[in-house]
Short mmCIF file of C-alpha atoms in Angstrom, two decimals:
data_model
loop_
_atom_site.label_atom_id
_atom_site.label_comp_id
_atom_site.label_asym_id
_atom_site.label_seq_id
_atom_site.Cartn_x
_atom_site.Cartn_y
_atom_site.Cartn_z
CA MET A 152 -42.92 68.65 81.11
CA SER A 153 -43.00 68.45 77.23
CA LYS A 154 -45.89 66.79 75.53
CA MET A 155 -45.22 63.34 73.99
CA LYS A 156 -47.18 62.06 71.04
CA ILE A 157 -47.55 58.29 70.45
CA LEU A 158 -46.98 57.70 66.70
CA ARG A 159 -47.02 53.91 66.33
CA SER A 160 -46.80 50.74 68.31
CA PHE A 161 -45.73 47.24 67.20
CA ALA A 162 -44.99 43.95 68.79
CA VAL A 163 -41.63 42.16 68.61
CA ALA A 164 -41.18 38.81 70.35
CA SER A 165 -44.35 39.32 72.49
CA ALA A 166 -43.12 42.63 73.95
CA ALA A 167 -44.86 45.93 73.18
CA PHE A 168 -42.77 48.78 71.87
CA PHE A 169 -43.84 52.33 71.24
CA ILE A 170 -42.17 54.85 69.02
CA ALA A 171 -42.45 58.35 70.49
CA CYS A 172 -41.34 61.50 68.85
CA ASN A 173 -39.99 64.57 70.60
CA PRO A 174 -41.56 67.62 69.04
CA VAL A 175 -38.67 69.73 70.32
CA SER A 176 -36.27 68.61 67.55
CA ALA A 177 -36.28 67.01 64.09
CA GLN A 178 -35.35 63.63 65.51
CA TRP A 179 -38.96 62.47 65.35
CA GLN A 180 -38.64 62.18 61.50
CA THR A 181 -38.16 58.47 60.49
CA PRO A 182 -36.65 57.74 57.03
CA ASP A 183 -38.57 55.34 54.80
CA HIS A 184 -37.97 51.68 55.57
CA SER A 185 -35.59 52.45 58.45
CA VAL A 186 -35.78 51.01 61.97
CA PRO A 187 -35.55 53.47 64.95
CA ILE A 188 -32.91 52.70 67.54
CA GLY A 189 -32.95 54.30 71.04
CA ARG A 190 -30.03 56.57 71.83
CA GLY A 191 -30.37 56.30 75.60
CA SER A 192 -30.64 58.99 78.32
CA GLY A 193 -33.91 60.25 76.81
CA THR A 194 -32.08 61.93 73.95
CA GLY A 195 -34.24 60.49 71.14
CA PHE A 196 -33.67 57.88 68.38
CA LYS A 197 -31.38 57.07 65.57
CA PHE A 198 -32.15 54.64 62.71
CA ALA A 199 -30.79 51.42 61.20
CA ALA A 200 -30.57 51.76 57.44
CA PRO A 201 -32.64 49.31 55.39
CA GLY A 202 -30.76 46.16 54.43
CA VAL A 203 -30.69 44.10 51.25
CA ALA A 204 -33.76 42.03 50.52
CA GLY A 205 -33.67 38.80 52.53
CA GLN A 206 -31.42 40.18 55.33
CA SER A 207 -32.45 40.22 59.02
CA LEU A 208 -31.87 42.72 61.83
CA VAL A 209 -29.11 41.19 63.95
CA SER A 210 -27.88 42.38 67.36
CA ASN A 211 -24.22 43.26 67.52
CA GLY A 212 -23.99 43.26 71.35
CA ALA A 213 -24.90 45.65 74.23
CA SER A 214 -22.56 48.39 73.13
CA SER A 215 -23.23 48.29 69.35
CA ASP A 216 -26.22 49.13 67.21
CA PRO A 217 -28.03 46.26 65.52
CA THR A 218 -27.68 46.06 61.72
CA PHE A 219 -29.34 44.27 58.84
CA GLN A 220 -27.22 41.20 57.90
CA THR A 221 -27.37 37.96 55.93
CA ILE A 222 -27.88 35.18 58.47
CA ALA A 223 -24.56 33.29 58.78
CA GLY A 224 -23.24 30.46 60.96
CA PRO A 225 -22.56 32.46 64.08
CA ALA A 226 -26.21 33.62 64.16
CA PHE A 227 -27.28 30.05 64.89
CA GLY A 228 -24.85 29.58 67.72
CA THR A 229 -22.80 26.41 68.30
CA GLN A 230 -24.36 23.07 67.32
CA THR A 231 -23.65 19.37 67.74
CA ALA A 232 -21.24 17.95 65.19
CA ASN A 233 -22.65 16.23 62.05
CA THR A 234 -26.09 17.90 62.26
CA VAL A 235 -27.93 19.98 59.69
CA PHE A 236 -30.55 22.72 59.92
CA SER A 237 -33.60 21.00 58.47
CA GLY A 238 -37.29 20.30 58.78
CA PRO A 239 -38.68 17.20 60.51
CA THR A 240 -37.58 13.73 59.44
CA SER A 241 -41.20 12.70 58.83
CA GLY A 242 -44.79 13.81 59.30
CA GLY A 243 -46.15 17.27 58.62
CA ALA A 244 -44.33 20.55 58.17
CA ALA A 245 -42.66 22.07 61.26
CA ASN A 246 -40.04 24.68 62.14
CA PRO A 247 -36.52 23.59 61.17
CA THR A 248 -34.04 22.45 63.80
CA PHE A 249 -30.51 21.16 63.87
CA ARG A 250 -30.54 17.35 63.60
CA ALA A 251 -28.66 14.39 62.09
CA LEU A 252 -29.27 13.39 58.44
CA VAL A 253 -31.49 10.40 57.68
CA GLY A 254 -31.71 8.37 54.49
CA ALA A 255 -34.93 10.08 53.45
CA ASP A 256 -33.04 13.42 53.28
CA LEU A 257 -31.04 12.19 50.24
CA PRO A 258 -32.61 11.76 46.77
CA ASN A 259 -32.12 8.58 44.72
CA PRO A 260 -29.39 8.86 42.09
CA SER A 261 -30.11 8.81 38.34
CA ALA A 262 -28.02 8.70 35.18
CA SER A 263 -27.56 12.48 35.34
CA THR A 264 -28.06 13.48 39.03
CA LEU A 265 -26.36 12.70 42.32
CA GLY A 266 -28.06 10.99 45.24
CA GLY A 267 -27.67 8.71 48.23
CA VAL A 268 -26.03 5.29 47.88
CA GLN A 269 -26.29 2.32 50.24
CA SER A 270 -23.20 0.71 51.71
CA LYS A 271 -21.90 -2.56 50.29
CA THR A 272 -19.91 -5.25 52.05
CA SER A 273 -16.83 -6.09 49.99
CA VAL A 274 -16.52 -9.58 48.50
CA ALA A 275 -13.18 -11.08 47.52
CA SER A 276 -12.39 -10.95 43.74
CA GLN A 277 -15.45 -8.77 43.00
CA TRP A 278 -15.85 -5.16 42.00
CA LEU A 279 -18.77 -2.72 41.86
CA ASN A 280 -20.29 -2.91 38.42
CA SER A 281 -23.51 -0.89 38.83
CA ILE A 282 -25.63 1.32 41.15
CA SER A 283 -29.40 1.22 40.75
CA THR A 284 -31.60 4.33 40.74
CA SER A 285 -32.57 3.31 44.27
CA GLY A 286 -28.95 3.78 45.35
CA VAL A 287 -28.27 0.04 45.70
CA PRO A 288 -24.79 -1.03 44.47
CA THR A 289 -24.12 -4.51 43.00
CA SER A 290 -20.85 -6.34 42.54
CA THR A 291 -19.62 -9.22 40.43
CA GLN A 292 -16.42 -10.98 39.49
CA PRO A 293 -14.98 -9.23 36.43
CA ALA A 294 -14.76 -11.04 33.07
CA PHE A 295 -12.04 -10.55 30.48
CA THR A 296 -14.52 -8.54 28.43
CA ASP A 297 -14.60 -5.99 31.28
CA ILE A 298 -10.87 -5.35 30.85
CA SER A 299 -9.26 -3.33 28.06
CA GLY A 300 -5.74 -3.61 26.77
CA THR A 301 -3.42 -6.61 26.74
CA ALA A 302 -1.89 -8.25 29.81
CA THR A 303 1.88 -7.90 29.75
CA ALA A 304 4.35 -10.60 30.77
CA ALA A 305 4.79 -8.85 34.13
CA GLN A 306 1.02 -9.17 34.62
CA GLY A 307 1.02 -12.88 33.81
CA GLY A 308 0.09 -12.39 30.12
CA THR A 309 2.02 -12.39 26.87
CA GLY A 310 1.78 -8.74 25.87
CA GLN A 311 0.47 -9.95 22.50
CA SER A 312 -3.09 -9.56 21.22
CA VAL A 313 -2.76 -11.04 17.71
CA PHE A 314 -1.11 -14.27 16.56
CA VAL A 315 -0.56 -15.97 13.23
CA ILE A 316 -0.70 -19.75 12.99
CA GLY A 317 2.84 -21.05 13.43
CA ASP A 318 4.07 -18.17 15.61
CA LEU A 319 6.28 -18.95 18.61
CA LEU A 320 6.71 -16.87 21.77
CA GLN A 321 10.11 -16.05 23.20
CA ALA A 322 11.50 -13.54 25.66
CA ASN A 323 13.03 -10.58 23.86
CA ALA A 324 13.82 -8.77 27.11
CA THR A 325 13.83 -9.59 30.81
CA SER A 326 10.15 -8.61 31.19
CA THR A 327 8.54 -8.88 27.72
CA LEU A 328 7.62 -11.59 25.22
CA ALA A 329 7.72 -11.28 21.44
CA ARG A 330 6.29 -13.27 18.54
CA LEU A 331 8.67 -15.21 16.32
CA ALA A 332 6.86 -15.51 12.98
CA ALA A 333 6.92 -18.81 11.11
CA VAL A 334 9.04 -18.99 7.95
CA ALA A 335 9.33 -21.33 4.97
CA THR A 336 9.43 -25.07 5.58
CA GLY A 337 12.83 -26.67 6.06
CA ASN A 338 14.10 -24.09 8.56
CA VAL A 339 14.89 -24.92 12.17
CA LEU A 340 14.96 -22.87 15.37
CA ILE A 341 18.54 -21.81 16.08
CA SER A 342 19.65 -20.42 19.42
CA GLY A 343 21.21 -16.99 19.31
CA GLY A 344 23.19 -17.66 22.49
CA VAL A 345 22.69 -16.61 26.10
CA GLY A 346 20.87 -13.28 26.28
CA VAL A 347 20.14 -13.27 22.51
CA VAL A 348 16.81 -14.11 20.84
CA SER A 349 16.54 -17.27 18.76
CA SER A 350 15.72 -17.25 15.05
CA TRP A 351 14.74 -19.54 12.20
CA GLY A 352 17.47 -20.66 9.82
CA LYS A 353 19.27 -23.48 8.08
CA VAL A 354 21.59 -25.75 10.01
CA GLY A 355 25.16 -24.84 9.17
CA LEU A 356 27.17 -28.04 8.91
CA THR A 357 30.38 -26.18 9.75
CA THR A 358 28.95 -24.10 12.63
CA HIS A 359 26.01 -26.03 14.11
CA VAL A 360 27.06 -29.68 13.77
CA SER A 361 29.90 -31.36 15.62
CA GLY A 362 31.45 -34.77 15.13
CA THR A 363 31.71 -36.90 11.98
CA LEU A 364 28.57 -38.27 10.33
CA PRO A 365 28.84 -42.07 9.94
CA VAL A 366 27.98 -43.90 6.74
CA ALA A 367 24.87 -45.38 8.39
CA ASN A 368 23.46 -41.86 8.70
CA GLY A 369 24.32 -40.80 5.16
CA GLY A 370 27.81 -39.52 5.89
CA THR A 371 31.30 -40.63 4.91
CA ASN A 372 32.69 -41.37 8.39
CA CYS A 373 35.59 -39.28 7.21
CA ALA A 374 36.65 -35.95 8.68
CA VAL A 375 39.22 -35.05 5.98
CA ALA A 376 38.65 -35.32 2.23
CA SER A 377 40.58 -38.29 0.85
CA GLY A 378 40.20 -41.52 -1.07
CA THR A 379 39.36 -43.17 2.22
CA CYS A 380 36.04 -41.31 2.19
CA VAL A 381 35.14 -42.97 -1.14
CA ASP A 382 36.19 -46.38 0.14
CA ASN A 383 34.08 -45.85 3.26
CA ILE A 384 30.86 -45.17 1.38
CA SER A 385 31.44 -47.64 -1.48
CA GLY A 386 33.08 -50.53 0.31
CA PHE A 387 35.40 -50.94 -2.70
CA ALA A 388 38.87 -52.36 -2.18
CA SER A 389 39.95 -53.43 -5.71
CA THR A 390 41.95 -51.43 -8.27
CA GLY A 391 41.17 -50.56 -11.90
CA PHE A 392 38.48 -48.71 -13.85
CA LEU A 393 35.14 -48.78 -12.09
CA THR A 394 32.18 -49.52 -14.34
CA ARG A 395 28.51 -49.81 -13.55
CA THR A 396 27.24 -53.21 -14.60
CA GLY A 397 23.63 -52.86 -13.47
CA ALA A 398 21.30 -51.28 -10.99
CA GLY A 399 23.32 -50.93 -7.81
CA THR A 400 26.17 -53.16 -9.11
CA TYR A 401 29.67 -52.13 -10.14
CA ALA A 402 32.83 -53.90 -11.32
CA PHE A 403 36.49 -52.98 -11.73
CA GLN A 404 38.08 -53.28 -15.17
CA SER A 405 41.77 -53.77 -15.91
CA THR A 406 43.82 -50.61 -16.18
CA THR A 407 45.59 -52.04 -19.28
CA ASN A 408 42.78 -52.75 -21.74
CA GLY A 409 39.73 -53.00 -19.60
CA ILE A 410 38.03 -50.03 -21.33
CA THR A 411 36.41 -50.88 -24.65
CA ARG A 412 34.60 -48.62 -27.13
CA ALA A 413 31.34 -49.92 -25.68
CA ASN A 414 32.37 -48.34 -22.40
CA LEU A 415 32.89 -44.91 -23.99
CA ALA A 416 30.26 -42.22 -24.08
CA GLN A 417 28.17 -42.01 -27.23
CA VAL A 418 28.69 -39.09 -29.59
CA ALA A 419 26.18 -37.02 -31.55
CA ALA A 420 24.99 -38.19 -34.94
CA ASN A 421 27.15 -37.25 -37.93
CA SER A 422 30.06 -36.16 -35.75
CA PHE A 423 33.57 -37.48 -35.42
CA SER A 424 35.55 -38.69 -32.43
CA GLY A 425 39.30 -38.25 -32.66
CA ASN A 426 41.97 -35.59 -32.95
CA ALA A 427 41.26 -32.93 -35.56
CA THR A 428 44.34 -30.88 -34.68
CA THR A 429 47.85 -30.95 -36.12
CA SER A 430 49.44 -32.00 -32.84
CA LEU A 431 49.10 -34.60 -30.12
CA ALA A 432 45.83 -34.20 -28.18
CA ASN A 433 43.19 -36.14 -26.31
CA GLU A 434 40.42 -37.74 -28.30
CA SER A 435 37.31 -35.56 -28.63
CA ALA A 436 34.17 -35.31 -30.69
CA PHE A 437 33.97 -32.72 -33.49
CA THR A 438 31.75 -31.78 -36.43
CA ILE A 439 32.58 -30.64 -39.95
CA THR A 440 31.58 -27.06 -39.19
CA SER A 441 34.12 -26.93 -36.37
CA LEU A 442 37.04 -27.65 -38.72
CA THR A 443 39.36 -24.99 -40.15
CA SER A 444 38.29 -23.74 -43.61
CA LYS A 445 40.59 -23.76 -46.66
CA ALA A 446 40.31 -20.47 -48.52
CA SER A 447 41.06 -21.82 -52.05
CA PRO A 448 40.41 -25.54 -52.33
CA VAL A 449 41.66 -27.34 -55.48
CA THR A 450 39.92 -29.95 -57.55
CA GLY A 451 41.61 -32.89 -55.89
CA ASP A 452 40.87 -31.85 -52.30
CA LEU A 453 38.62 -34.22 -50.40
CA VAL A 454 35.58 -33.13 -48.48
CA VAL A 455 33.17 -34.98 -46.22
CA ILE A 456 29.54 -34.78 -47.34
CA GLU A 457 26.16 -35.92 -46.06
CA ASP A 458 24.65 -38.00 -48.82
CA SER A 459 21.05 -36.82 -49.18
CA ALA A 460 20.27 -39.94 -51.21
CA ALA A 461 21.50 -42.20 -48.40
CA ALA A 462 19.73 -40.80 -45.33
CA GLY A 463 22.51 -38.32 -44.60
CA GLN A 464 25.36 -40.83 -44.36
CA LEU A 465 28.82 -39.30 -44.15
CA LYS A 466 30.82 -39.79 -47.34
CA LYS A 467 33.82 -38.24 -49.09
CA ALA A 468 33.95 -36.36 -52.38
CA THR A 469 36.43 -34.29 -54.35
CA VAL A 470 36.09 -30.55 -54.71
CA GLY A 471 36.07 -30.94 -58.46
CA SER A 472 33.07 -33.26 -58.43
CA ILE A 473 31.13 -30.91 -56.18
CA ALA A 474 31.87 -27.87 -58.43
CA SER A 475 30.62 -29.60 -61.55
CA ALA A 476 27.49 -30.87 -59.83
CA GLY A 477 26.44 -27.73 -58.01
CA SER A 478 27.47 -24.75 -60.22
CA VAL A 479 24.91 -22.36 -61.80
CA SER A 480 25.69 -21.16 -65.31
CA SER A 481 22.48 -19.24 -66.13
CA ILE A 482 19.17 -18.05 -64.68
CA ALA A 483 16.06 -18.05 -66.91
CA GLY A 484 18.33 -18.29 -69.96
CA ASN A 485 20.40 -15.24 -68.92
CA THR A 486 24.13 -15.60 -68.43
CA GLY A 487 26.82 -13.33 -67.05
CA ALA A 488 26.89 -11.13 -63.93
CA PHE A 489 23.61 -10.11 -62.30
CA THR A 490 23.01 -6.59 -60.89
CA LEU A 491 21.26 -6.39 -57.50
CA GLY A 492 18.41 -3.90 -57.32
CA THR A 493 16.95 -2.10 -54.27
CA GLY A 494 16.00 -4.52 -51.55
CA LEU A 495 18.10 -7.36 -53.03
CA THR A 496 21.24 -8.71 -51.38
CA ASN A 497 23.47 -11.71 -51.94
CA SER A 498 25.35 -13.86 -49.45
CA VAL A 499 27.36 -17.00 -50.25
CA ASN A 500 25.96 -17.16 -53.78
CA ASP A 501 22.30 -16.71 -52.85
CA ILE A 502 20.01 -13.80 -53.71
CA ARG A 503 17.76 -12.38 -51.00
CA VAL A 504 14.90 -9.88 -51.08
CA SER A 505 14.87 -7.37 -48.21
CA ILE A 506 12.35 -4.52 -48.64
CA SER A 507 12.46 -1.62 -46.17
CA SER A 508 9.09 -0.92 -44.55
CA LEU A 509 7.79 1.51 -41.94
CA THR A 510 4.44 1.81 -40.18
CA ASN A 511 3.12 4.08 -37.41
CA SER A 512 -0.19 4.91 -35.69
CA ILE A 513 -1.39 7.93 -33.74
CA GLY A 514 -1.62 7.42 -29.97
CA ALA A 515 -4.31 10.01 -29.22
CA ASN A 516 -7.22 11.78 -30.90
CA VAL A 517 -6.27 14.70 -33.19
CA PRO A 518 -8.78 17.61 -33.02
CA LEU A 519 -9.67 19.34 -36.31
CA ASN A 520 -10.54 22.66 -34.64
CA ASN A 521 -9.84 25.09 -37.50
CA THR A 522 -11.84 24.83 -40.73
CA ALA A 523 -9.03 26.50 -42.72
CA ASN A 524 -6.20 24.14 -41.75
CA TYR A 525 -5.12 20.56 -42.31
CA PHE A 526 -3.99 18.77 -39.14
CA ASP A 527 -1.31 16.06 -39.26
CA GLY A 528 -2.26 12.54 -38.18
CA PRO A 529 -0.10 9.39 -38.42
CA SER A 530 3.32 9.70 -40.09
CA VAL A 531 6.56 7.76 -40.76
CA ALA A 532 10.14 9.04 -40.97
CA GLN A 533 11.37 7.26 -44.13
CA GLY A 534 14.11 9.69 -45.19
CA THR A 535 14.39 11.62 -48.47
CA SER A 536 15.81 9.02 -50.89
CA GLY A 537 14.29 6.17 -52.87
CA THR A 538 10.88 5.37 -54.28
CA TRP A 539 8.16 4.52 -51.76
CA VAL A 540 4.72 2.93 -51.90
CA ALA A 541 2.68 4.63 -49.17
CA SER A 542 -0.78 3.94 -47.76
CA GLY A 543 -2.77 5.41 -44.91
CA SER A 544 -6.13 5.16 -43.21
CA VAL A 545 -7.84 7.43 -40.66
CA LEU A 546 -11.14 7.24 -38.75
CA VAL A 547 -12.91 10.64 -38.57
CA GLN A 548 -15.94 12.00 -36.70
CA ASP A 549 -17.71 15.31 -35.97
CA THR A 550 -19.86 15.39 -32.80
CA THR A 551 -21.12 18.97 -33.28
CA GLY A 552 -23.00 18.63 -36.57
CA PRO A 553 -22.93 17.33 -40.16
CA ALA A 554 -19.50 17.84 -41.69
CA ALA A 555 -17.36 17.35 -44.77
CA ILE A 556 -13.84 16.16 -43.88
CA TYR A 557 -11.03 16.24 -46.50
CA CYS A 558 -7.83 14.18 -46.10
CA LYS A 559 -4.55 13.88 -48.03
CA LEU A 560 -1.58 11.51 -48.08
CA TRP A 561 1.57 13.63 -48.62
CA ASP A 562 5.14 14.39 -47.58
CA GLY A 563 4.42 17.94 -46.40
CA THR A 564 5.00 19.26 -49.94
CA THR A 565 3.77 16.81 -52.57
CA VAL A 566 0.27 15.33 -52.30
CA ILE A 567 0.37 11.61 -53.09
CA ALA A 568 -3.40 11.05 -52.86
CA SER A 569 -6.44 12.84 -51.42
CA GLY A 570 -10.08 12.16 -50.57
CA GLY A 571 -12.90 13.08 -48.23
CA TYR A 572 -15.95 11.90 -46.31
CA GLY A 573 -19.37 13.47 -45.65
CA LEU A 574 -20.50 12.77 -42.10
CA ALA A 575 -23.79 13.06 -40.28
CA THR A 576 -23.55 14.29 -36.68
CA SER A 577 -21.43 11.90 -34.53
CA VAL A 578 -21.24 9.32 -37.36
CA VAL A 579 -17.79 7.72 -37.79
CA GLY A 580 -16.22 7.44 -41.24
CA SER A 581 -12.98 5.96 -42.61
CA VAL A 582 -10.74 7.57 -45.25
CA SER A 583 -8.07 5.35 -46.88
CA LEU A 584 -5.44 6.65 -49.36
CA SER A 585 -2.37 5.18 -51.12
CA GLY A 586 0.17 6.05 -53.78
CA VAL A 587 3.83 6.19 -54.84
CA ILE A 588 6.35 8.97 -54.22
CA THR A 589 10.03 9.37 -55.13
CA SER A 590 12.52 11.26 -52.98
CA PRO A 591 9.97 12.50 -50.44
CA ALA A 592 10.69 15.95 -49.04
CA GLY A 593 9.55 15.09 -45.51
CA ASN A 594 7.79 12.48 -43.42
CA ILE A 595 4.98 10.72 -45.28
CA ARG A 596 1.76 11.49 -43.39
CA MET A 597 -2.04 11.57 -43.39
CA SER A 598 -3.51 15.07 -42.75
CA CYS A 599 -7.20 15.99 -42.49
CA ARG A 600 -9.34 19.16 -42.43
CA ASP A 601 -12.94 19.66 -41.25
CA VAL A 602 -14.28 22.31 -43.64
CA SER A 603 -17.69 22.52 -41.91
CA THR A 604 -17.20 22.91 -38.14
CA THR A 605 -14.46 23.03 -35.53
CA GLY A 606 -15.72 19.82 -33.91
CA GLY A 607 -14.00 17.31 -36.20
CA ILE A 608 -11.73 14.60 -34.75
CA MET A 609 -9.22 12.08 -36.08
CA LEU A 610 -9.85 9.08 -33.76
CA PHE A 611 -7.06 6.81 -32.56
CA ASN A 612 -9.15 4.15 -30.78
CA GLY A 613 -12.75 4.38 -31.95
CA THR A 614 -12.69 0.67 -32.83
CA GLY A 615 -10.95 -0.35 -29.61
CA ASN A 616 -7.84 -1.53 -31.54
CA SER A 617 -5.70 1.66 -31.16
CA LYS A 618 -4.87 1.49 -34.90
CA ASP A 619 -7.60 3.76 -36.32
CA GLY A 620 -5.04 6.24 -37.70
CA THR A 621 -2.14 4.38 -39.38
CA VAL A 622 0.39 5.08 -42.19
CA SER A 623 2.71 2.49 -43.82
CA ALA A 624 5.49 2.96 -46.39
CA PHE A 625 7.50 0.41 -48.42
CA ARG A 626 10.66 1.24 -50.35
CA ILE A 627 10.61 -0.37 -53.80
CA GLN A 628 13.66 1.27 -55.38
#
């Protein structure tokens, strides 16, 4: 009989086990962390490989080797429905068992975690509006502030959330309502017909009113225009010319001579009423200026005059008497024909003075950014003929330092006048020039040059009047 050597003993579930090694073969060697498994028939051991941390050695039946496994459902066997594997429901710590859940197993809920909630008996017309951190729900009847949106007509509302005073509601479809906005006073609500929305509008007498309006209601009681309509509203039955004799009173005059001059309309002062034509015509009012003129009246022709010595009364006079009273034979002792100079015109024996003039202003600042150059400011386009009196004024400034600014009034070729201004830094100065030029070669203008720095400016609105740079020209010949 071979010798057996006891290597180690250990207890599993109150039973003693001994691991023996057979020195005859290498089967007595046990790998690290492995569990020896008997092979049966005295042939030695084999080993269960180490499992993953946390796994347990689980039997796989009488004919299979046990293995290390993660404990799963089948390892616990079948259990009663609706039970959990848990510690005791109260008291001290104890081994876990399968049991039913109790309220203490569930945590209270919070704003950010789940937990157990108590049951709540439903109450008509109420809804859950909160759950406390103890898991107790509360309910209340909802208010309109708890509801968002607008109730539609199908929900018993109007479907409208905003109204304007004067709005009306009307169905614009079979299940919706719409606002009809108020309009200007004097309009009425007019039906659009069956299945068509109504609208505001004026009452059409030909389309919206039926029947004939009686006199008592402001009508004529007459459906067709005729003299009967006038009789209906006036109550007149006589014949002749109708005249108004007073407030609300009328009378009929004879058709033969019932109309007197007192019954005729008044005419304007100093006008005539009659026939000023050469043929038969109705009487009308006319004035002297409306009559036909005679190109060459003779001495004996009669004219109608307004007598200035008699408050403008209409009188007659002969052409000859008017010529002798109103003719001009000399002016300042000079006789003969007079020659009209530039700017003078005559019309119907009068002499008129009409002098051509031009003026213009700059609409924006003009920078003087080159000390060697003159820069054009305001100008006028007067043409190249005639003699002109020209004047100009500019407002200048230099914001970069003291400066001397020169200006000239000229036509682009001939200098009419020139001048300058010495400025301290940012100080504003005005340069005004004037003179006379004949047959100018180009537009008369004001031009300026900053001979000190490139920071000079011709201002257009330094005073706030937008006329700081202006040129004017008057033709005198």
